[in-house]
JSON list of C-alpha atoms in Angstrom, two decimals:
[
{"chain": "M", "resi": 1, "resn": "MET", "atom": "CA", "xyz": [-7.43, 10.61, 7.93]},
{"chain": "M", "resi": 2, "resn": "ILE", "atom": "CA", "xyz": [-8.88, 7.96, 10.17]},
{"chain": "M", "resi": 3, "resn": "VAL", "atom": "CA", "xyz": [-10.03, 5.00, 8.16]},
{"chain": "M", "resi": 4, "resn": "CYS", "atom": "CA", "xyz": [-10.98, 2.58, 10.89]},
{"chain": "M", "resi": 5, "resn": "VAL", "atom": "CA", "xyz": [-12.78, 4.44, 13.64]},
{"chain": "M", "resi": 6, "resn": "CYS", "atom": "CA", "xyz": [-13.21, 1.33, 15.82]},
{"chain": "M", "resi": 7, "resn": "ASN", "atom": "CA", "xyz": [-9.36, 0.67, 16.00]},
{"chain": "M", "resi": 8, "resn": "ASN", "atom": "CA", "xyz": [-8.24, 4.24, 15.34]},
{"chain": "M", "resi": 9, "resn": "ILE", "atom": "CA", "xyz": [-6.28, 3.29, 12.20]},
{"chain": "M", "resi": 10, "resn": "SER", "atom": "CA", "xyz": [-5.25, 6.03, 9.72]},
{"chain": "M", "resi": 11, "resn": "ASP", "atom": "CA", "xyz": [-4.45, 5.87, 6.05]},
{"chain": "M", "resi": 12, "resn": "ARG", "atom": "CA", "xyz": [-0.92, 6.71, 6.92]},
{"chain": "M", "resi": 13, "resn": "GLU", "atom": "CA", "xyz": [-0.63, 3.60, 9.14]},
{"chain": "M", "resi": 14, "resn": "ILE", "atom": "CA", "xyz": [-2.04, 1.45, 6.33]},
{"chain": "M", "resi": 15, "resn": "ARG", "atom": "CA", "xyz": [0.51, 2.87, 3.85]},
{"chain": "M", "resi": 16, "resn": "GLN", "atom": "CA", "xyz": [3.32, 2.35, 6.35]},
{"chain": "M", "resi": 17, "resn": "ALA", "atom": "CA", "xyz": [2.27, -1.25, 6.88]},
{"chain": "M", "resi": 18, "resn": "MET", "atom": "CA", "xyz": [2.29, -1.76, 3.13]},
{"chain": "M", "resi": 19, "resn": "GLU", "atom": "CA", "xyz": [5.81, -0.39, 2.86]},
{"chain": "M", "resi": 20, "resn": "LEU", "atom": "CA", "xyz": [6.75, -3.11, 5.33]},
{"chain": "M", "resi": 21, "resn": "GLY", "atom": "CA", "xyz": [5.28, -5.83, 3.09]},
{"chain": "M", "resi": 22, "resn": "ILE", "atom": "CA", "xyz": [1.58, -6.08, 3.55]},
{"chain": "M", "resi": 23, "resn": "THR", "atom": "CA", "xyz": [-0.25, -6.68, 0.23]},
{"chain": "M", "resi": 24, "resn": "SER", "atom": "CA", "xyz": [-3.76, -7.90, 1.09]},
{"chain": "M", "resi": 25, "resn": "MET", "atom": "CA", "xyz": [-6.82, -7.07, 3.21]},
{"chain": "M", "resi": 26, "resn": "ASP", "atom": "CA", "xyz": [-6.32, -10.24, 5.13]},
{"chain": "M", "resi": 27, "resn": "GLU", "atom": "CA", "xyz": [-2.85, -9.15, 6.10]},
{"chain": "M", "resi": 28, "resn": "LEU", "atom": "CA", "xyz": [-4.16, -5.66, 7.03]},
{"chain": "M", "resi": 29, "resn": "ARG", "atom": "CA", "xyz": [-6.80, -7.28, 9.26]},
{"chain": "M", "resi": 30, "resn": "ASP", "atom": "CA", "xyz": [-4.20, -9.40, 11.05]},
{"chain": "M", "resi": 31, "resn": "ALA", "atom": "CA", "xyz": [-1.60, -6.71, 11.43]},
{"chain": "M", "resi": 32, "resn": "LEU", "atom": "CA", "xyz": [-3.72, -3.70, 12.16]},
{"chain": "M", "resi": 33, "resn": "GLY", "atom": "CA", "xyz": [-7.18, -4.89, 12.95]},
{"chain": "M", "resi": 34, "resn": "VAL", "atom": "CA", "xyz": [-8.70, -3.00, 10.05]},
{"chain": "M", "resi": 35, "resn": "ALA", "atom": "CA", "xyz": [-12.37, -4.00, 9.26]},
{"chain": "M", "resi": 36, "resn": "THR", "atom": "CA", "xyz": [-12.54, -6.42, 12.17]},
{"chain": "M", "resi": 37, "resn": "CYS", "atom": "CA", "xyz": [-15.31, -4.78, 14.21]},
{"chain": "M", "resi": 38, "resn": "CYS", "atom": "CA", "xyz": [-18.15, -3.04, 12.40]},
{"chain": "M", "resi": 39, "resn": "GLY", "atom": "CA", "xyz": [-16.72, -3.43, 8.83]},
{"chain": "M", "resi": 40, "resn": "GLN", "atom": "CA", "xyz": [-17.67, 0.14, 7.72]},
{"chain": "M", "resi": 41, "resn": "CYS", "atom": "CA", "xyz": [-13.92, 0.82, 6.88]},
{"chain": "M", "resi": 42, "resn": "PHE", "atom": "CA", "xyz": [-13.46, -2.15, 4.58]},
{"chain": "M", "resi": 43, "resn": "SER", "atom": "CA", "xyz": [-14.18, -0.39, 1.25]},
{"chain": "M", "resi": 44, "resn": "CYS", "atom": "CA", "xyz": [-12.02, 2.68, 2.15]},
{"chain": "M", "resi": 45, "resn": "ALA", "atom": "CA", "xyz": [-9.16, 0.44, 3.34]},
{"chain": "M", "resi": 46, "resn": "GLU", "atom": "CA", "xyz": [-9.41, -1.65, 0.25]},
{"chain": "M", "resi": 47, "resn": "GLU", "atom": "CA", "xyz": [-9.24, 1.44, -1.93]},
{"chain": "M", "resi": 48, "resn": "ILE", "atom": "CA", "xyz": [-6.12, 2.68, -0.16]},
{"chain": "M", "resi": 49, "resn": "LEU", "atom": "CA", "xyz": [-4.62, -0.76, -0.56]},
{"chain": "M", "resi": 50, "resn": "THR", "atom": "CA", "xyz": [-5.32, -0.84, -4.31]},
{"chain": "M", "resi": 51, "resn": "GLU", "atom": "CA", "xyz": [-4.01, 2.68, -4.81]},
{"chain": "M", "resi": 52, "resn": "GLN", "atom": "CA", "xyz": [-0.85, 1.95, -2.85]},
{"chain": "M", "resi": 53, "resn": "LEU", "atom": "CA", "xyz": [-0.19, -1.25, -4.62]},
{"chain": "M", "resi": 54, "resn": "ALA", "atom": "CA", "xyz": [-0.57, 0.56, -7.98]},
{"chain": "M", "resi": 55, "resn": "ALA", "atom": "CA", "xyz": [1.78, 3.30, -6.85]},
{"chain": "M", "resi": 56, "resn": "GLN", "atom": "CA", "xyz": [4.40, 0.74, -5.68]},
{"chain": "M", "resi": 57, "resn": "ALA", "atom": "CA", "xyz": [4.20, -1.09, -8.97]},
{"chain": "M", "resi": 58, "resn": "ALA", "atom": "CA", "xyz": [4.55, 2.26, -10.90]},
{"chain": "M", "resi": 59, "resn": "ALA", "atom": "CA", "xyz": [7.54, 3.22, -8.77]},
{"chain": "M", "resi": 60, "resn": "ALA", "atom": "CA", "xyz": [9.16, -0.24, -9.41]},
{"chain": "M", "resi": 61, "resn": "ASN", "atom": "CA", "xyz": [8.68, 0.14, -13.19]},
{"chain": "M", "resi": 62, "resn": "LEU", "atom": "CA", "xyz": [10.15, 3.65, -13.00]},
{"chain": "M", "resi": 63, "resn": "GLN", "atom": "CA", "xyz": [13.14, 2.30, -11.20]},
{"chain": "M", "resi": 64, "resn": "GLU", "atom": "CA", "xyz": [13.65, -0.43, -13.75]},
{"chain": "M", "resi": 65, "resn": "THR", "atom": "CA", "xyz": [13.44, 2.15, -16.59]},
{"chain": "M", "resi": 66, "resn": "VAL", "atom": "CA", "xyz": [15.97, 4.49, -14.90]},
{"chain": "M", "resi": 67, "resn": "LEU", "atom": "CA", "xyz": [18.44, 1.74, -14.03]},
{"chain": "M", "resi": 68, "resn": "LYS", "atom": "CA", "xyz": [18.37, -0.03, -17.41]},
{"chain": "M", "resi": 69, "resn": "ARG", "atom": "CA", "xyz": [20.31, 2.41, -19.57]},
{"chain": "M", "resi": 70, "resn": "PRO", "atom": "CA", "xyz": [21.76, 1.30, -22.90]},
{"chain": "M", "resi": 71, "resn": "VAL", "atom": "CA", "xyz": [25.43, 0.44, -22.85]},
{"chain": "M", "resi": 72, "resn": "PHE", "atom": "CA", "xyz": [27.34, 1.94, -25.82]},
{"chain": "M", "resi": 73, "resn": "THR", "atom": "CA", "xyz": [30.33, -0.04, -27.11]},
{"chain": "M", "resi": 74, "resn": "SER", "atom": "CA", "xyz": [32.85, 1.10, -29.62]}
]
C-alpha cells in the first residue's frame, strides 16, 4: 500500500528500510523522504514504524528463547 503519495513510498519500502537499520521517523524522513511534503502520511508511517519495531523485538526475544536451551550434565 502506498503510504506517502507525494514521494510514492509504500509500506513495504518502509519495512525494508527498517530491516536495514532505520529505527526512527527522522531516519525515515532522511532515507526515504516520508512525511517531508504535505505530512499527511506521518501518522500512518509512524504506525508502521511502531508495529515493525515491536515485531522485530518479538522476533529477537523468540530467537533468544530458542537458542538458550538448558544444558544437561551428568
